PDB file of C-alpha atoms in Angstrom:
ATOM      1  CA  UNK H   6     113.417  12.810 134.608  1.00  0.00           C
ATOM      2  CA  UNK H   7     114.919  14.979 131.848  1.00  0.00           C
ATOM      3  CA  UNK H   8     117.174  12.613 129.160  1.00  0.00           C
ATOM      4  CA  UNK H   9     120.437  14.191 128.803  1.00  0.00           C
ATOM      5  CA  UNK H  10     119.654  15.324 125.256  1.00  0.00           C
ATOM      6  CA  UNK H  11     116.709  17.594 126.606  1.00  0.00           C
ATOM      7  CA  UNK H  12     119.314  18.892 129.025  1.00  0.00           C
ATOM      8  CA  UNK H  13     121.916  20.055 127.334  1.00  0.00           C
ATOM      9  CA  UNK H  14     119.277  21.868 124.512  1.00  0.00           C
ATOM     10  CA  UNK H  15     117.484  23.725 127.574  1.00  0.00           C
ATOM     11  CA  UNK H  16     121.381  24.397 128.639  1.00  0.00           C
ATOM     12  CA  UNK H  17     122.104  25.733 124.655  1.00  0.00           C
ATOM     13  CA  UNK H  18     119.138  27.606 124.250  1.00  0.00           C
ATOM     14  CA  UNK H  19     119.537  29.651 127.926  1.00  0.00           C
ATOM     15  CA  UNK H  20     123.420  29.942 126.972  1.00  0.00           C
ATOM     16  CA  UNK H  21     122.348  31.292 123.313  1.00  0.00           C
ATOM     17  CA  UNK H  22     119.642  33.483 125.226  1.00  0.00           C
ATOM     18  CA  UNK H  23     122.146  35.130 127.445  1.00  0.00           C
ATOM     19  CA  UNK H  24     124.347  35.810 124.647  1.00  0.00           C
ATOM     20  CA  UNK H  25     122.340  37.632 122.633  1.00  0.00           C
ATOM     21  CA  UNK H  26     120.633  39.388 125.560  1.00  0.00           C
ATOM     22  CA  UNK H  27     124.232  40.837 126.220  1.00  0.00           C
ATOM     23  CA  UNK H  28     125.008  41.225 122.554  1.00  0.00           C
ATOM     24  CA  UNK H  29     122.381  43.894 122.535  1.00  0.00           C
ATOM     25  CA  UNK H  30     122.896  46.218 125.439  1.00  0.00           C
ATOM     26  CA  UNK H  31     126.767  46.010 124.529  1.00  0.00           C
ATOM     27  CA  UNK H  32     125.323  47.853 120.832  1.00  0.00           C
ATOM     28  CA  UNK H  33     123.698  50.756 122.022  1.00  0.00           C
ATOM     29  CA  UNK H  34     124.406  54.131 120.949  1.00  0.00           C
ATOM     30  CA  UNK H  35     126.082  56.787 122.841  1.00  0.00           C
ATOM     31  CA  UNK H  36     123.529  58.622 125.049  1.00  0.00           C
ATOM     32  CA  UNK H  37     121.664  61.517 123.129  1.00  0.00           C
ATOM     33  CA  UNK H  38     122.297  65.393 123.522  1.00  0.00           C
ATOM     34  CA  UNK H  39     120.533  66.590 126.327  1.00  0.00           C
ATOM     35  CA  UNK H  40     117.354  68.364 125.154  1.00  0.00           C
ATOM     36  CA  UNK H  41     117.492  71.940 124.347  1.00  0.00           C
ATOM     37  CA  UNK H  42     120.882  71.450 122.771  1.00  0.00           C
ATOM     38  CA  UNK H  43     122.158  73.574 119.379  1.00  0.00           C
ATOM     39  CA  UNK H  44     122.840  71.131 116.672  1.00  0.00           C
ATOM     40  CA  UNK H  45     126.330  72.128 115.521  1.00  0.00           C
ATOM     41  CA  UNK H  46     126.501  72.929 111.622  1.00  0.00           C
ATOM     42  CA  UNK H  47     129.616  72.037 109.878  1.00  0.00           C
ATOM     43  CA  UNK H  48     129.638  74.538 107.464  1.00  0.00           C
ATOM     44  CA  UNK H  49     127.667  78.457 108.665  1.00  0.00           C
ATOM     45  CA  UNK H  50     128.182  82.234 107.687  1.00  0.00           C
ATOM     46  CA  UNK H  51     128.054  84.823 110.227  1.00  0.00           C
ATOM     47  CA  UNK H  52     127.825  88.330 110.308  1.00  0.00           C
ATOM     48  CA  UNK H  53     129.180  90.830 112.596  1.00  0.00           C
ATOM     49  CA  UNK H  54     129.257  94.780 113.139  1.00  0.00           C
ATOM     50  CA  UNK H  55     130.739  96.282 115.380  1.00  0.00           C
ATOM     51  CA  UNK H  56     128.721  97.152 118.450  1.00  0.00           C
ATOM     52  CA  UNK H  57     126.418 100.218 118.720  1.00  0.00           C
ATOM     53  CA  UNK H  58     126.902 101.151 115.568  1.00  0.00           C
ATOM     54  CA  UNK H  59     124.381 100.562 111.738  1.00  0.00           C
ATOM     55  CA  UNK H  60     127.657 100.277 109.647  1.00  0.00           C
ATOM     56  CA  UNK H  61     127.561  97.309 106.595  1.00  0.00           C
ATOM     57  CA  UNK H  62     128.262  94.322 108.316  1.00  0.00           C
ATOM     58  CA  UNK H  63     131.228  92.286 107.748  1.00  0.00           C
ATOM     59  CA  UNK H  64     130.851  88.528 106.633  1.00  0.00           C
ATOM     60  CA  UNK H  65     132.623  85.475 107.720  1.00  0.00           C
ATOM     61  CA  UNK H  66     132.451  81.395 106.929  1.00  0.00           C
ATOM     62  CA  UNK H  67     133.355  79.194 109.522  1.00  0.00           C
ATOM     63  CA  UNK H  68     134.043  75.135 108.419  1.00  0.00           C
ATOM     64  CA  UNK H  69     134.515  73.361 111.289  1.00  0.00           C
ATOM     65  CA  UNK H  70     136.898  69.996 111.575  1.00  0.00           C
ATOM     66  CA  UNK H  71     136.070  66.322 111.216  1.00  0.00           C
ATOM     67  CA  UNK H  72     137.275  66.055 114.679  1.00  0.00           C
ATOM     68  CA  UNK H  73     134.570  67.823 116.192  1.00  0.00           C
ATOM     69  CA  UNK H  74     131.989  66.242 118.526  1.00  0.00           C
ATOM     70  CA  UNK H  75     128.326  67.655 119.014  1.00  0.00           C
ATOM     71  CA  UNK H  76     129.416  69.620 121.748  1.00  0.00           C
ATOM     72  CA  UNK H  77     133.740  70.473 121.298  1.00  0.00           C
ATOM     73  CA  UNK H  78     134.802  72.056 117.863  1.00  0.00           C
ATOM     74  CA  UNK H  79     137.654  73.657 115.840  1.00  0.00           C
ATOM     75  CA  UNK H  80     138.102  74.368 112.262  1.00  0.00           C
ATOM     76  CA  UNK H  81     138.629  77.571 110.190  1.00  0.00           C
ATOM     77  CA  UNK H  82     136.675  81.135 109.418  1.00  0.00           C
ATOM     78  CA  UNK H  83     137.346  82.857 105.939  1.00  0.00           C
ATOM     79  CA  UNK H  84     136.741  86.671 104.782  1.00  0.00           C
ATOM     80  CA  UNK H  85     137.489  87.568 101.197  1.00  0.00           C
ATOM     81  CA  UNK H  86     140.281  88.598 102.143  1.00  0.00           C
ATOM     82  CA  UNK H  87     141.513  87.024 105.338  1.00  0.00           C
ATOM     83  CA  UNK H  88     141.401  83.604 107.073  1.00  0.00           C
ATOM     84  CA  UNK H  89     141.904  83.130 110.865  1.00  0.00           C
ATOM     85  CA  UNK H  90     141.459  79.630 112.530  1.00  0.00           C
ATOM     86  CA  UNK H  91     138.849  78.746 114.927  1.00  0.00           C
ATOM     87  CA  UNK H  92     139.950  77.148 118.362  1.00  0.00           C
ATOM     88  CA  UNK H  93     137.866  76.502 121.778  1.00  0.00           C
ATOM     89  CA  UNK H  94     134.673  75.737 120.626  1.00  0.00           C
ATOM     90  CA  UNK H  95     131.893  74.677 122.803  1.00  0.00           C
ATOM     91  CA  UNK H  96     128.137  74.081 122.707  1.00  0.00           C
ATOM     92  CA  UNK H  97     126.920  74.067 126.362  1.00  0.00           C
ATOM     93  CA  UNK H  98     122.938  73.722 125.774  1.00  0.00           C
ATOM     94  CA  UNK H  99     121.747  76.850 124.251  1.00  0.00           C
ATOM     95  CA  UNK H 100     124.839  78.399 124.042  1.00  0.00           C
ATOM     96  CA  UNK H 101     127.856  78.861 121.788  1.00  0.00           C
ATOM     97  CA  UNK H 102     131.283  80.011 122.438  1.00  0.00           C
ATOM     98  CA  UNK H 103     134.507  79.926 120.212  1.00  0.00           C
ATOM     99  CA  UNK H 104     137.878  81.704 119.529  1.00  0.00           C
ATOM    100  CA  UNK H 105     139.054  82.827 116.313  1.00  0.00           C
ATOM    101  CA  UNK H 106     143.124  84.111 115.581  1.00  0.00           C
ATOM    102  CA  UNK H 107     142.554  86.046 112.844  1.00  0.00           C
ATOM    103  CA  UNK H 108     146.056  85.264 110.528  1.00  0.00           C
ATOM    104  CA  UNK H 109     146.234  88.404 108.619  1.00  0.00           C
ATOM    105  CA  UNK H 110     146.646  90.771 111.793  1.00  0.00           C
ATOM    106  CA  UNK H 111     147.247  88.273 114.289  1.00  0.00           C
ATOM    107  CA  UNK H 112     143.615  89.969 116.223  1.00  0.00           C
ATOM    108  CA  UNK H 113     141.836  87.163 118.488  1.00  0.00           C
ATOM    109  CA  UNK H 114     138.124  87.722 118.080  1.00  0.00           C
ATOM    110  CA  UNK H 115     135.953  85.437 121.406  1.00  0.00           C
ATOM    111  CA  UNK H 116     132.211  84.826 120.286  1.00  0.00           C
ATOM    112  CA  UNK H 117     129.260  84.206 122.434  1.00  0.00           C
ATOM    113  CA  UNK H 118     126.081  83.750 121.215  1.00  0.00           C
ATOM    114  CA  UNK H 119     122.774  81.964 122.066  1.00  0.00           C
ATOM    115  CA  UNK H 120     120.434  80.048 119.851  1.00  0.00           C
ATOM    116  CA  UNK H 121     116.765  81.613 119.289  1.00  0.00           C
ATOM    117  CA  UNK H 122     113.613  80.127 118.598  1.00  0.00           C
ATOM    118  CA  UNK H 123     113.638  82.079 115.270  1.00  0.00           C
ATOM    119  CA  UNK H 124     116.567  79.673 114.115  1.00  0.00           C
ATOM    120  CA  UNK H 125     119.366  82.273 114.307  1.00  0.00           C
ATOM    121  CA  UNK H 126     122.422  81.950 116.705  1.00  0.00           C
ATOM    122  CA  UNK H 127     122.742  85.403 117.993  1.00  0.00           C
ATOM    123  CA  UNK H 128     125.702  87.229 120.197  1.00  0.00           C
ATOM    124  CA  UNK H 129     128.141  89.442 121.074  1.00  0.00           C
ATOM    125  CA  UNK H 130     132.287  88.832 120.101  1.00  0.00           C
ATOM    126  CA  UNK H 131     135.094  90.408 122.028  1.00  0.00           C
ATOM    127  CA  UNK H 132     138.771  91.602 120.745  1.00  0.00           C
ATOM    128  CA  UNK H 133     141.305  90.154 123.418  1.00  0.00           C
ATOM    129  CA  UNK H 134     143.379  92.426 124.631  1.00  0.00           C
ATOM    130  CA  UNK H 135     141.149  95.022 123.450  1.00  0.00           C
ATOM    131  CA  UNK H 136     138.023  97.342 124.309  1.00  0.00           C
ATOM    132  CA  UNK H 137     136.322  96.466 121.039  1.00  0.00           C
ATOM    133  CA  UNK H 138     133.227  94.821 120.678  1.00  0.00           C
ATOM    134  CA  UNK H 139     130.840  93.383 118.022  1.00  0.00           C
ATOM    135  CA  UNK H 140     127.470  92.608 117.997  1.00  0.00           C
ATOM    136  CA  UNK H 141     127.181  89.066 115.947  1.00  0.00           C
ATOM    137  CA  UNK H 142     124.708  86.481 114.043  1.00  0.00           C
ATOM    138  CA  UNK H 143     124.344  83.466 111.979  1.00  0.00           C
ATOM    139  CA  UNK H 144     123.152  84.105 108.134  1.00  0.00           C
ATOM    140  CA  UNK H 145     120.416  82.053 107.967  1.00  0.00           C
ATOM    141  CA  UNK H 146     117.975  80.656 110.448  1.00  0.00           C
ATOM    142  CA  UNK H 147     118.805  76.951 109.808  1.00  0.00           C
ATOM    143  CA  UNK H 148     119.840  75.928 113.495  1.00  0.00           C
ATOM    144  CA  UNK H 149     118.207  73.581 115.481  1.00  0.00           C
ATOM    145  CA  UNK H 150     118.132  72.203 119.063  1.00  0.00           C
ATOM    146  CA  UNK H 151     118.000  68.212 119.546  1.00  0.00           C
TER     147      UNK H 151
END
């Protein structure tokens, strides 16, 4: 019915077909950050105070490593005068926790904050090992949720 030469190019053409089919779902990206999900920055400033109190609040820059994923982070935090490095990161939706050892006194500071429709992350930090607490926030209202 069909000559062999019609064959084997409907054969080729479903063969190429498949191939390509394939070809494209094997491409796809990695699945998206859930919605409602801070954005990590690689570079931010924050500023805490300690709790309960109006004193002048004390400035910090975090730069986080290449390493990081959207949702799992390190890197490091400088003051003028002191740096510390930043460990045990994690973005869980709206939420932000992250370590920092604090080199120049060997002080472990644990932040917790929680992104606001204004833009600003917002929380409180923790001394380990200690009673002291600070009330904290990002510099600038430049974060976003995916």
């Amino acid at each position: 019915m069909f000559s062999q030469l019609k064959r084997t190019l409907c054969a080729g053409l479903f063969v190429l077909g498949a191939t390509a089919a394939l070809t494209v779902s094997g491409t796809t990206s990695a699945p998206a950050l859930p919605p409602g999900t801070i954005e990590l920055q690689h570079e931010f400033d924050v500023y805490q105070r300690a709790s309960g109190t109006n004193d002048s609040p004390l400035g910090f820059h975090v730069s986080i490593d290449d390493s990081a994923t959207a949702t799992k982070f390190t890197g490091l935090a400088n003051t003028i005068n002191s740096y510390g490095r930043v460990k045990e990161g994690v973005i869980n939706g709206r939420t932000i926790t992250f370590r920092i050892e604090w080199k120049s006194d060997g002080k472990v500071g644990i932040y917790q904050g929680t992104y606001f429709d204004d833009g600003y992350l917002r929380g409180n930090s923790s001394q380990e090992d200690s009673n002291r607490s600070a009330e904290w926030w990002s510099r600038y209202a430049n974060w976003s949720i995916s």
